[in-house]
């Protein structure tokens, strides 16, 4: 993809899109950032609330060491600088669902500094997106306005849950790049085990900062679209916002710096409030929390425990199994997929295994609405099927029927092949007999072929395969048929 291909055409010329993302990732942790309350999803209203979360008088926050470790692990996973000294601040802002009336966050001295992520694009190219910072902060609760005609209710279960706010540089130039960035970041977090990445449950959500400018000009005024909880909505919101801003500017108007919401029913963004600057929040260091000081040896210990991450895994899949970058990207999206693939490919044709997994298996799961974990076909079963294709026991055509049966019944491929008599016919005499019968029944076409109508060769192959009920070895059919027709 060239730089020009990313420009957006308006009525008066080309525009460049500038995107930066703030991703809020819930830390995978049993308890909250400053209390011992459960951080799990799905409890009844206000079942996971401690005196600290409720901001009762005299209650003091106590930092959760594991949440700090998860933040450090994430920082190392995104190639970022770990700050050995960081400070928690109070961000003063009215939150109806955060009882203390301010959010404990990090402002000037975050726990993680600059880093980067490499994103994979559909055209096979990659780009590096800069990370500005990662800071820890507490989540707010949830206000419910639809439970009573005249009252609002508040559920504090999420109040105080640990979030990692991961802020990118304004390095993205299209909705596709933004979607690829969130997808890659979610993949890294899942590999690290620091966030489950479940966007439906709100574990990962993004705020999109979008502006447009003429190529080469300074940045334009940006808007922030809040709380997008699906990669598809992120792309839709950005495209909607880009179109809106270009239309305003081309009509001679100006962009207001504001916070916006994305309406999924209309596919458009709408104004929420004017955008605050940092000084509006009146940040100051939280007097109840000492500066967070990390031991360098502890950070090194965490670094040494990091798992193989998506980029390293992708490179290994390409070098070890000879996969294409595309297949390697798909298979390295999460650890479970990679583990499934390596079990299928072990000792077998690796490329064939990749094709069967990314095309046939993923296609079947998509139709069934199931995840890989719910697959009716196990890695061992798919591996056996791939092996049976490779050694000529069944043809690729028959394998598709066997696979469909495996998906439906969960049976082993060898059992299906045995019961239905689907073994590939590779007996020269048997295939020659079928060819002779087909030629004898179609002598007029044989004469046409021998008279120069070469395209009829495919017709004869089809007739022989039909006669064998798809079980004849296609390679042998082609070879023997050509000999008889040309001989």
GROMACS .gro file of C-alpha atoms in nm:
model
  487
    1UNK     CA    1   0.000   0.000   0.000
    2UNK     CA    2   0.145   0.336  -0.099
    3UNK     CA    3   0.112   0.652   0.107
    4UNK     CA    4  -0.106   0.809  -0.165
    5UNK     CA    5  -0.345   0.512  -0.162
    6UNK     CA    6  -0.436   0.602   0.196
    7UNK     CA    7  -0.542   0.956   0.108
    8UNK     CA    8  -0.913   1.028   0.102
    9UNK     CA    9  -1.061   1.207  -0.198
   10UNK     CA   10  -1.286   1.501  -0.116
   11UNK     CA   11  -1.472   1.742  -0.344
   12UNK     CA   12  -1.179   1.983  -0.343
   13UNK     CA   13  -0.883   1.744  -0.340
   14UNK     CA   14  -0.705   1.485  -0.129
   15UNK     CA   15  -0.704   1.463   0.252
   16UNK     CA   16  -0.475   1.277   0.489
   17UNK     CA   17  -0.630   1.103   0.789
   18UNK     CA   18  -0.447   1.112   1.124
   19UNK     CA   19  -0.549   0.862   1.391
   20UNK     CA   20  -0.427   0.798   1.744
   21UNK     CA   21  -0.588   0.544   1.976
   22UNK     CA   22  -0.630   0.522   2.350
   23UNK     CA   23  -0.704   0.160   2.438
   24UNK     CA   24  -0.839   0.074   2.782
   25UNK     CA   25  -0.743  -0.284   2.862
   26UNK     CA   26  -0.875  -0.443   3.182
   27UNK     CA   27  -0.593  -0.611   3.371
   28UNK     CA   28  -0.644  -0.986   3.409
   29UNK     CA   29  -0.646  -1.004   3.787
   30UNK     CA   30  -0.853  -1.169   4.057
   31UNK     CA   31  -0.892  -0.847   4.254
   32UNK     CA   32  -0.915  -0.474   4.191
   33UNK     CA   33  -0.633  -0.221   4.166
   34UNK     CA   34  -0.664  -0.081   4.517
   35UNK     CA   35  -0.885  -0.327   4.705
   36UNK     CA   36  -0.936  -0.698   4.758
   37UNK     CA   37  -1.277  -0.704   4.584
   38UNK     CA   38  -1.325  -0.949   4.302
   39UNK     CA   39  -1.263  -0.812   3.954
   40UNK     CA   40  -1.455  -1.090   3.778
   41UNK     CA   41  -1.733  -1.020   3.526
   42UNK     CA   42  -2.096  -1.122   3.556
   43UNK     CA   43  -2.185  -1.086   3.925
   44UNK     CA   44  -2.512  -0.936   4.041
   45UNK     CA   45  -2.525  -0.557   4.095
   46UNK     CA   46  -2.291  -0.433   4.371
   47UNK     CA   47  -2.178  -0.783   4.476
   48UNK     CA   48  -1.810  -0.698   4.419
   49UNK     CA   49  -1.775  -0.382   4.623
   50UNK     CA   50  -1.553  -0.323   4.925
   51UNK     CA   51  -1.546  -0.031   5.163
   52UNK     CA   52  -1.255   0.112   4.962
   53UNK     CA   53  -1.448   0.090   4.634
   54UNK     CA   54  -1.744   0.258   4.802
   55UNK     CA   55  -1.513   0.538   4.928
   56UNK     CA   56  -1.626   0.502   5.286
   57UNK     CA   57  -1.459   0.754   5.522
   58UNK     CA   58  -1.115   0.650   5.645
   59UNK     CA   59  -1.060   0.385   5.380
   60UNK     CA   60  -0.719   0.392   5.206
   61UNK     CA   61  -0.617   0.238   4.874
   62UNK     CA   62  -0.351  -0.036   4.875
   63UNK     CA   63  -0.177  -0.109   4.545
   64UNK     CA   64  -0.228  -0.457   4.399
   65UNK     CA   65   0.122  -0.596   4.327
   66UNK     CA   66  -0.006  -0.839   4.065
   67UNK     CA   67  -0.170  -0.559   3.865
   68UNK     CA   68   0.163  -0.375   3.867
   69UNK     CA   69   0.336  -0.692   3.743
   70UNK     CA   70   0.079  -0.727   3.465
   71UNK     CA   71   0.143  -0.367   3.354
   72UNK     CA   72   0.518  -0.428   3.348
   73UNK     CA   73   0.468  -0.751   3.155
   74UNK     CA   74   0.256  -0.563   2.899
   75UNK     CA   75   0.512  -0.286   2.869
   76UNK     CA   76   0.785  -0.537   2.793
   77UNK     CA   77   0.556  -0.709   2.541
   78UNK     CA   78   0.508  -0.388   2.343
   79UNK     CA   79   0.881  -0.313   2.336
   80UNK     CA   80   0.839  -0.024   2.576
   81UNK     CA   81   1.049   0.143   2.841
   82UNK     CA   82   0.960   0.045   3.199
   83UNK     CA   83   0.980   0.342   3.433
   84UNK     CA   84   1.125   0.228   3.766
   85UNK     CA   85   0.954   0.520   3.942
   86UNK     CA   86   0.595   0.617   3.868
   87UNK     CA   87   0.334   0.821   4.051
   88UNK     CA   88  -0.042   0.788   4.097
   89UNK     CA   89  -0.242   1.104   4.057
   90UNK     CA   90  -0.595   1.211   4.127
   91UNK     CA   91  -0.782   1.305   3.813
   92UNK     CA   92  -1.058   1.533   3.932
   93UNK     CA   93  -1.365   1.484   3.724
   94UNK     CA   94  -1.725   1.421   3.816
   95UNK     CA   95  -1.799   1.050   3.789
   96UNK     CA   96  -2.150   0.965   3.909
   97UNK     CA   97  -2.039   0.603   3.935
   98UNK     CA   98  -1.701   0.654   4.106
   99UNK     CA   99  -1.790   0.729   4.471
  100UNK     CA  100  -1.469   0.911   4.570
  101UNK     CA  101  -1.543   1.173   4.304
  102UNK     CA  102  -1.205   1.143   4.131
  103UNK     CA  103  -1.017   0.877   3.941
  104UNK     CA  104  -0.681   0.745   4.058
  105UNK     CA  105  -0.470   0.743   3.745
  106UNK     CA  106  -0.116   0.825   3.635
  107UNK     CA  107  -0.037   1.146   3.452
  108UNK     CA  108   0.316   1.289   3.441
  109UNK     CA  109   0.500   0.975   3.551
  110UNK     CA  110   0.333   0.664   3.404
  111UNK     CA  111   0.460   0.314   3.476
  112UNK     CA  112   0.540   0.249   3.108
  113UNK     CA  113   0.696   0.488   2.857
  114UNK     CA  114   0.751   0.475   2.483
  115UNK     CA  115   0.721   0.153   2.284
  116UNK     CA  116   0.600   0.023   1.949
  117UNK     CA  117   0.384  -0.237   1.779
  118UNK     CA  118   0.422  -0.379   1.429
  119UNK     CA  119   0.090  -0.419   1.251
  120UNK     CA  120   0.014  -0.654   0.960
  121UNK     CA  121  -0.198  -0.515   0.676
  122UNK     CA  122  -0.415  -0.701   0.426
  123UNK     CA  123  -0.182  -0.629   0.135
  124UNK     CA  124   0.096  -0.816   0.315
  125UNK     CA  125   0.288  -0.505   0.424
  126UNK     CA  126   0.370  -0.415   0.782
  127UNK     CA  127   0.392  -0.083   0.966
  128UNK     CA  128   0.534   0.016   1.302
  129UNK     CA  129   0.303   0.222   1.524
  130UNK     CA  130   0.453   0.416   1.811
  131UNK     CA  131   0.327   0.381   2.168
  132UNK     CA  132   0.343   0.698   2.375
  133UNK     CA  133   0.273   0.550   2.719
  134UNK     CA  134   0.086   0.296   2.928
  135UNK     CA  135  -0.052   0.399   3.261
  136UNK     CA  136  -0.250   0.223   3.529
  137UNK     CA  137  -0.582   0.362   3.646
  138UNK     CA  138  -0.903   0.252   3.810
  139UNK     CA  139  -1.223   0.194   3.614
  140UNK     CA  140  -1.551   0.366   3.701
  141UNK     CA  141  -1.875   0.187   3.790
  142UNK     CA  142  -2.184   0.174   3.574
  143UNK     CA  143  -2.488   0.401   3.579
  144UNK     CA  144  -2.819   0.242   3.481
  145UNK     CA  145  -3.084   0.479   3.350
  146UNK     CA  146  -3.335   0.233   3.208
  147UNK     CA  147  -3.438   0.043   3.521
  148UNK     CA  148  -3.681   0.298   3.663
  149UNK     CA  149  -3.888   0.580   3.503
  150UNK     CA  150  -3.754   0.853   3.732
  151UNK     CA  151  -3.443   0.711   3.902
  152UNK     CA  152  -3.092   0.609   3.800
  153UNK     CA  153  -2.919   0.314   3.964
  154UNK     CA  154  -2.546   0.261   4.008
  155UNK     CA  155  -2.359  -0.069   3.995
  156UNK     CA  156  -2.012  -0.035   4.152
  157UNK     CA  157  -1.883  -0.380   4.055
  158UNK     CA  158  -1.639  -0.228   3.804
  159UNK     CA  159  -1.546   0.062   4.030
  160UNK     CA  160  -1.176   0.026   4.102
  161UNK     CA  161  -1.106  -0.253   3.852
  162UNK     CA  162  -0.752  -0.210   3.715
  163UNK     CA  163  -0.718  -0.069   3.364
  164UNK     CA  164  -0.413  -0.022   3.147
  165UNK     CA  165  -0.461   0.282   2.924
  166UNK     CA  166  -0.234   0.229   2.625
  167UNK     CA  167  -0.190   0.548   2.423
  168UNK     CA  168  -0.057   0.533   2.070
  169UNK     CA  169   0.122   0.800   1.869
  170UNK     CA  170  -0.093   0.960   1.594
  171UNK     CA  171   0.076   0.726   1.348
  172UNK     CA  172  -0.220   0.557   1.180
  173UNK     CA  173  -0.349   0.679   0.846
  174UNK     CA  174  -0.662   0.472   0.779
  175UNK     CA  175  -0.940   0.283   0.952
  176UNK     CA  176  -0.775  -0.038   0.830
  177UNK     CA  177  -0.453   0.049   1.013
  178UNK     CA  178  -0.645   0.135   1.330
  179UNK     CA  179  -0.831  -0.197   1.315
  180UNK     CA  180  -0.504  -0.384   1.255
  181UNK     CA  181  -0.345  -0.201   1.550
  182UNK     CA  182  -0.622  -0.296   1.794
  183UNK     CA  183  -0.623  -0.653   1.663
  184UNK     CA  184  -0.246  -0.686   1.711
  185UNK     CA  185  -0.251  -0.521   2.053
  186UNK     CA  186  -0.529  -0.753   2.167
  187UNK     CA  187  -0.331  -1.051   2.038
  188UNK     CA  188  -0.020  -0.943   2.233
  189UNK     CA  189  -0.220  -0.890   2.552
  190UNK     CA  190  -0.374  -1.235   2.521
  191UNK     CA  191  -0.035  -1.399   2.461
  192UNK     CA  192   0.097  -1.222   2.771
  193UNK     CA  193  -0.212  -1.315   2.975
  194UNK     CA  194  -0.246  -0.955   3.093
  195UNK     CA  195  -0.595  -0.889   2.947
  196UNK     CA  196  -0.849  -1.134   2.809
  197UNK     CA  197  -0.930  -0.894   2.524
  198UNK     CA  198  -1.302  -0.965   2.551
  199UNK     CA  199  -1.449  -0.658   2.386
  200UNK     CA  200  -1.812  -0.771   2.433
  201UNK     CA  201  -1.765  -0.769   2.811
  202UNK     CA  202  -1.582  -0.435   2.801
  203UNK     CA  203  -1.239  -0.579   2.886
  204UNK     CA  204  -1.094  -0.393   2.588
  205UNK     CA  205  -1.234  -0.073   2.444
  206UNK     CA  206  -1.088   0.210   2.244
  207UNK     CA  207  -1.118   0.587   2.217
  208UNK     CA  208  -1.034   0.707   1.865
  209UNK     CA  209  -0.869   1.045   1.812
  210UNK     CA  210  -0.927   1.147   1.451
  211UNK     CA  211  -0.834   1.452   1.246
  212UNK     CA  212  -0.781   1.529   0.879
  213UNK     CA  213  -0.538   1.759   0.701
  214UNK     CA  214  -0.411   1.837   0.356
  215UNK     CA  215  -0.100   1.624   0.284
  216UNK     CA  216   0.208   1.788   0.432
  217UNK     CA  217   0.016   2.043   0.642
  218UNK     CA  218   0.015   2.060   1.027
  219UNK     CA  219  -0.224   1.839   1.223
  220UNK     CA  220  -0.588   1.944   1.213
  221UNK     CA  221  -0.823   1.972   1.511
  222UNK     CA  222  -0.904   1.625   1.642
  223UNK     CA  223  -1.215   1.475   1.790
  224UNK     CA  224  -1.229   1.181   2.028
  225UNK     CA  225  -1.490   0.909   1.976
  226UNK     CA  226  -1.532   0.721   2.305
  227UNK     CA  227  -1.577   0.364   2.420
  228UNK     CA  228  -1.576   0.159   2.100
  229UNK     CA  229  -1.605  -0.205   2.192
  230UNK     CA  230  -1.558  -0.388   1.862
  231UNK     CA  231  -1.296  -0.370   1.590
  232UNK     CA  232  -1.571  -0.336   1.329
  233UNK     CA  233  -1.721  -0.037   1.512
  234UNK     CA  234  -1.377   0.124   1.542
  235UNK     CA  235  -1.335   0.113   1.164
  236UNK     CA  236  -1.691   0.234   1.102
  237UNK     CA  237  -1.661   0.520   1.351
  238UNK     CA  238  -1.333   0.640   1.200
  239UNK     CA  239  -1.467   0.634   0.845
  240UNK     CA  240  -1.781   0.818   0.954
  241UNK     CA  241  -1.581   1.080   1.142
  242UNK     CA  242  -1.339   1.130   0.852
  243UNK     CA  243  -1.627   1.187   0.609
  244UNK     CA  244  -1.794   1.430   0.853
  245UNK     CA  245  -1.479   1.635   0.910
  246UNK     CA  246  -1.394   1.659   0.540
  247UNK     CA  247  -1.745   1.774   0.456
  248UNK     CA  248  -1.733   2.047   0.723
  249UNK     CA  249  -1.391   2.171   0.614
  250UNK     CA  250  -1.479   2.170   0.246
  251UNK     CA  251  -1.791   2.374   0.326
  252UNK     CA  252  -1.567   2.635   0.489
  253UNK     CA  253  -1.640   2.534   0.850
  254UNK     CA  254  -1.409   2.442   1.139
  255UNK     CA  255  -1.379   2.127   1.350
  256UNK     CA  256  -1.468   2.162   1.718
  257UNK     CA  257  -1.241   1.982   1.964
  258UNK     CA  258  -1.496   1.757   2.128
  259UNK     CA  259  -1.577   1.413   2.261
  260UNK     CA  260  -1.816   1.213   2.045
  261UNK     CA  261  -2.010   0.888   2.061
  262UNK     CA  262  -2.064   0.635   1.785
  263UNK     CA  263  -2.425   0.541   1.714
  264UNK     CA  264  -2.424   0.181   1.592
  265UNK     CA  265  -2.778   0.211   1.459
  266UNK     CA  266  -2.693   0.497   1.220
  267UNK     CA  267  -2.325   0.418   1.168
  268UNK     CA  268  -2.241   0.782   1.248
  269UNK     CA  269  -2.074   0.974   1.530
  270UNK     CA  270  -2.253   1.241   1.731
  271UNK     CA  271  -2.138   1.509   1.975
  272UNK     CA  272  -2.121   1.414   2.346
  273UNK     CA  273  -1.940   1.705   2.512
  274UNK     CA  274  -1.665   1.958   2.447
  275UNK     CA  275  -1.321   1.804   2.488
  276UNK     CA  276  -1.139   1.879   2.809
  277UNK     CA  277  -0.770   1.960   2.822
  278UNK     CA  278  -0.545   1.803   3.086
  279UNK     CA  279  -0.548   2.119   3.302
  280UNK     CA  280  -0.927   2.091   3.328
  281UNK     CA  281  -0.881   1.773   3.532
  282UNK     CA  282  -0.665   1.946   3.799
  283UNK     CA  283  -0.430   1.650   3.836
  284UNK     CA  284  -0.225   1.623   4.154
  285UNK     CA  285  -0.029   1.333   4.313
  286UNK     CA  286  -0.256   1.110   4.522
  287UNK     CA  287  -0.161   1.179   4.887
  288UNK     CA  288  -0.271   0.828   4.993
  289UNK     CA  289  -0.028   0.648   4.761
  290UNK     CA  290   0.351   0.666   4.773
  291UNK     CA  291   0.545   0.681   4.446
  292UNK     CA  292   0.564   0.333   4.294
  293UNK     CA  293   0.930   0.222   4.290
  294UNK     CA  294   1.020  -0.095   4.099
  295UNK     CA  295   1.326  -0.310   4.149
  296UNK     CA  296   1.529  -0.351   3.831
  297UNK     CA  297   1.599  -0.717   3.906
  298UNK     CA  298   1.226  -0.783   3.943
  299UNK     CA  299   1.163  -0.626   3.602
  300UNK     CA  300   1.441  -0.843   3.455
  301UNK     CA  301   1.280  -1.150   3.611
  302UNK     CA  302   0.947  -1.063   3.445
  303UNK     CA  303   1.125  -1.008   3.114
  304UNK     CA  304   1.283  -1.352   3.132
  305UNK     CA  305   0.942  -1.512   3.184
  306UNK     CA  306   0.775  -1.362   2.874
  307UNK     CA  307   0.626  -1.617   2.633
  308UNK     CA  308   0.687  -1.630   2.259
  309UNK     CA  309   0.491  -1.332   2.124
  310UNK     CA  310   0.297  -1.301   1.795
  311UNK     CA  311   0.577  -1.147   1.584
  312UNK     CA  312   0.832  -1.408   1.695
  313UNK     CA  313   0.579  -1.685   1.647
  314UNK     CA  314   0.492  -1.562   1.297
  315UNK     CA  315   0.862  -1.555   1.201
  316UNK     CA  316   0.908  -1.908   1.337
  317UNK     CA  317   0.603  -2.042   1.150
  318UNK     CA  318   0.746  -1.901   0.827
  319UNK     CA  319   1.096  -2.040   0.882
  320UNK     CA  320   1.006  -2.373   1.046
  321UNK     CA  321   0.700  -2.468   0.844
  322UNK     CA  322   0.751  -2.269   0.522
  323UNK     CA  323   0.418  -2.090   0.559
  324UNK     CA  324   0.329  -1.777   0.365
  325UNK     CA  325   0.327  -1.453   0.566
  326UNK     CA  326  -0.053  -1.445   0.534
  327UNK     CA  327  -0.103  -1.796   0.672
  328UNK     CA  328   0.153  -1.730   0.946
  329UNK     CA  329  -0.027  -1.408   1.043
  330UNK     CA  330  -0.365  -1.583   1.068
  331UNK     CA  331  -0.227  -1.874   1.268
  332UNK     CA  332  -0.022  -1.656   1.504
  333UNK     CA  333  -0.319  -1.440   1.608
  334UNK     CA  334  -0.356  -1.633   1.931
  335UNK     CA  335  -0.173  -1.906   2.117
  336UNK     CA  336  -0.459  -2.155   2.097
  337UNK     CA  337  -0.471  -2.132   1.718
  338UNK     CA  338  -0.096  -2.174   1.692
  339UNK     CA  339  -0.096  -2.472   1.928
  340UNK     CA  340  -0.380  -2.633   1.731
  341UNK     CA  341  -0.192  -2.581   1.406
  342UNK     CA  342   0.137  -2.720   1.535
  343UNK     CA  343  -0.043  -3.031   1.658
  344UNK     CA  344  -0.201  -3.079   1.313
  345UNK     CA  345   0.124  -3.014   1.124
  346UNK     CA  346   0.350  -3.227   1.343
  347UNK     CA  347   0.528  -3.472   1.109
  348UNK     CA  348   0.296  -3.385   0.820
  349UNK     CA  349   0.275  -3.160   0.514
  350UNK     CA  350   0.282  -2.821   0.688
  351UNK     CA  351   0.138  -2.621   0.399
  352UNK     CA  352  -0.144  -2.870   0.349
  353UNK     CA  353  -0.215  -2.856   0.724
  354UNK     CA  354  -0.233  -2.475   0.709
  355UNK     CA  355  -0.474  -2.486   0.415
  356UNK     CA  356  -0.705  -2.733   0.586
  357UNK     CA  357  -0.703  -2.535   0.907
  358UNK     CA  358  -0.745  -2.180   0.771
  359UNK     CA  359  -0.987  -2.267   0.489
  360UNK     CA  360  -1.186  -2.580   0.572
  361UNK     CA  361  -1.183  -2.582   0.953
  362UNK     CA  362  -1.223  -2.207   1.003
  363UNK     CA  363  -1.496  -2.205   0.735
  364UNK     CA  364  -1.685  -2.483   0.912
  365UNK     CA  365  -1.651  -2.317   1.253
  366UNK     CA  366  -1.771  -1.989   1.108
  367UNK     CA  367  -2.084  -2.157   0.969
  368UNK     CA  368  -2.148  -2.327   1.303
  369UNK     CA  369  -2.082  -2.010   1.502
  370UNK     CA  370  -1.826  -2.197   1.713
  371UNK     CA  371  -1.481  -2.106   1.836
  372UNK     CA  372  -1.171  -2.317   1.786
  373UNK     CA  373  -1.206  -2.435   2.147
  374UNK     CA  374  -1.551  -2.568   2.057
  375UNK     CA  375  -1.434  -2.736   1.738
  376UNK     CA  376  -1.599  -3.076   1.677
  377UNK     CA  377  -1.276  -3.180   1.500
  378UNK     CA  378  -0.973  -3.223   1.724
  379UNK     CA  379  -0.615  -3.140   1.617
  380UNK     CA  380  -0.532  -3.513   1.613
  381UNK     CA  381  -0.827  -3.591   1.385
  382UNK     CA  382  -0.746  -3.310   1.142
  383UNK     CA  383  -0.381  -3.415   1.143
  384UNK     CA  384  -0.476  -3.774   1.058
  385UNK     CA  385  -0.694  -3.648   0.771
  386UNK     CA  386  -0.406  -3.440   0.634
  387UNK     CA  387  -0.181  -3.747   0.658
  388UNK     CA  388  -0.433  -3.962   0.469
  389UNK     CA  389  -0.439  -3.707   0.187
  390UNK     CA  390  -0.060  -3.689   0.175
  391UNK     CA  391  -0.007  -4.066   0.157
  392UNK     CA  392  -0.269  -4.110  -0.115
  393UNK     CA  393  -0.522  -4.300   0.095
  394UNK     CA  394  -0.791  -4.048  -0.010
  395UNK     CA  395  -0.803  -3.770  -0.266
  396UNK     CA  396  -0.848  -3.407  -0.173
  397UNK     CA  397  -1.200  -3.425  -0.316
  398UNK     CA  398  -1.297  -3.724  -0.102
  399UNK     CA  399  -1.129  -3.561   0.198
  400UNK     CA  400  -1.381  -3.278   0.185
  401UNK     CA  401  -1.667  -3.528   0.218
  402UNK     CA  402  -1.487  -3.705   0.501
  403UNK     CA  403  -1.424  -3.372   0.674
  404UNK     CA  404  -1.790  -3.274   0.646
  405UNK     CA  405  -1.877  -3.604   0.814
  406UNK     CA  406  -1.617  -3.541   1.086
  407UNK     CA  407  -1.767  -3.198   1.159
  408UNK     CA  408  -2.116  -3.345   1.179
  409UNK     CA  409  -2.041  -3.659   1.380
  410UNK     CA  410  -1.705  -3.598   1.546
  411UNK     CA  411  -1.593  -3.939   1.417
  412UNK     CA  412  -1.232  -4.025   1.327
  413UNK     CA  413  -1.149  -3.995   0.955
  414UNK     CA  414  -1.019  -4.355   0.930
  415UNK     CA  415  -1.348  -4.487   1.067
  416UNK     CA  416  -1.551  -4.284   0.815
  417UNK     CA  417  -1.329  -4.390   0.525
  418UNK     CA  418  -1.349  -4.756   0.628
  419UNK     CA  419  -1.725  -4.762   0.680
  420UNK     CA  420  -1.802  -4.580   0.354
  421UNK     CA  421  -1.536  -4.748   0.141
  422UNK     CA  422  -1.377  -4.419   0.040
  423UNK     CA  423  -1.017  -4.528  -0.001
  424UNK     CA  424  -0.858  -4.388  -0.313
  425UNK     CA  425  -0.822  -4.630  -0.602
  426UNK     CA  426  -0.458  -4.639  -0.710
  427UNK     CA  427  -0.466  -4.977  -0.881
  428UNK     CA  428  -0.343  -4.928  -1.240
  429UNK     CA  429  -0.551  -5.212  -1.380
  430UNK     CA  430  -0.873  -5.093  -1.219
  431UNK     CA  431  -0.824  -4.737  -1.342
  432UNK     CA  432  -0.736  -4.854  -1.694
  433UNK     CA  433  -1.054  -5.062  -1.703
  434UNK     CA  434  -1.263  -4.758  -1.611
  435UNK     CA  435  -1.087  -4.548  -1.876
  436UNK     CA  436  -1.150  -4.813  -2.142
  437UNK     CA  437  -1.520  -4.819  -2.057
  438UNK     CA  438  -1.549  -4.439  -2.071
  439UNK     CA  439  -1.367  -4.420  -2.405
  440UNK     CA  440  -1.578  -4.697  -2.553
  441UNK     CA  441  -1.897  -4.517  -2.451
  442UNK     CA  442  -1.780  -4.188  -2.601
  443UNK     CA  443  -1.609  -4.280  -2.927
  444UNK     CA  444  -1.748  -3.973  -3.105
  445UNK     CA  445  -1.574  -3.746  -2.854
  446UNK     CA  446  -1.257  -3.955  -2.876
  447UNK     CA  447  -1.247  -3.883  -3.249
  448UNK     CA  448  -1.306  -3.513  -3.185
  449UNK     CA  449  -1.022  -3.508  -2.930
  450UNK     CA  450  -0.786  -3.686  -3.165
  451UNK     CA  451  -0.894  -3.443  -3.434
  452UNK     CA  452  -0.753  -3.156  -3.229
  453UNK     CA  453  -1.024  -3.070  -2.974
  454UNK     CA  454  -0.787  -3.084  -2.675
  455UNK     CA  455  -1.035  -2.928  -2.435
  456UNK     CA  456  -1.227  -3.257  -2.426
  457UNK     CA  457  -0.952  -3.403  -2.207
  458UNK     CA  458  -1.121  -3.254  -1.903
  459UNK     CA  459  -1.447  -3.419  -2.004
  460UNK     CA  460  -1.285  -3.764  -2.007
  461UNK     CA  461  -1.119  -3.702  -1.668
  462UNK     CA  462  -1.455  -3.605  -1.525
  463UNK     CA  463  -1.624  -3.916  -1.663
  464UNK     CA  464  -1.357  -4.148  -1.519
  465UNK     CA  465  -1.375  -3.979  -1.179
  466UNK     CA  466  -1.752  -4.006  -1.192
  467UNK     CA  467  -1.728  -4.375  -1.276
  468UNK     CA  468  -1.496  -4.426  -0.978
  469UNK     CA  469  -1.730  -4.229  -0.751
  470UNK     CA  470  -1.449  -3.981  -0.695
  471UNK     CA  471  -1.214  -4.246  -0.560
  472UNK     CA  472  -0.970  -4.284  -0.850
  473UNK     CA  473  -0.626  -4.134  -0.797
  474UNK     CA  474  -0.650  -3.810  -1.003
  475UNK     CA  475  -0.282  -3.809  -1.092
  476UNK     CA  476  -0.294  -4.165  -1.223
  477UNK     CA  477  -0.617  -4.096  -1.412
  478UNK     CA  478  -0.457  -3.801  -1.590
  479UNK     CA  479  -0.143  -3.996  -1.677
  480UNK     CA  480  -0.313  -4.316  -1.797
  481UNK     CA  481  -0.588  -4.130  -1.985
  482UNK     CA  482  -0.338  -3.919  -2.175
  483UNK     CA  483  -0.142  -4.228  -2.274
  484UNK     CA  484  -0.452  -4.402  -2.408
  485UNK     CA  485  -0.592  -4.099  -2.591
  486UNK     CA  486  -0.261  -3.988  -2.742
  487UNK     CA  487  -0.130  -4.337  -2.797
   0.00000   0.00000   0.00000
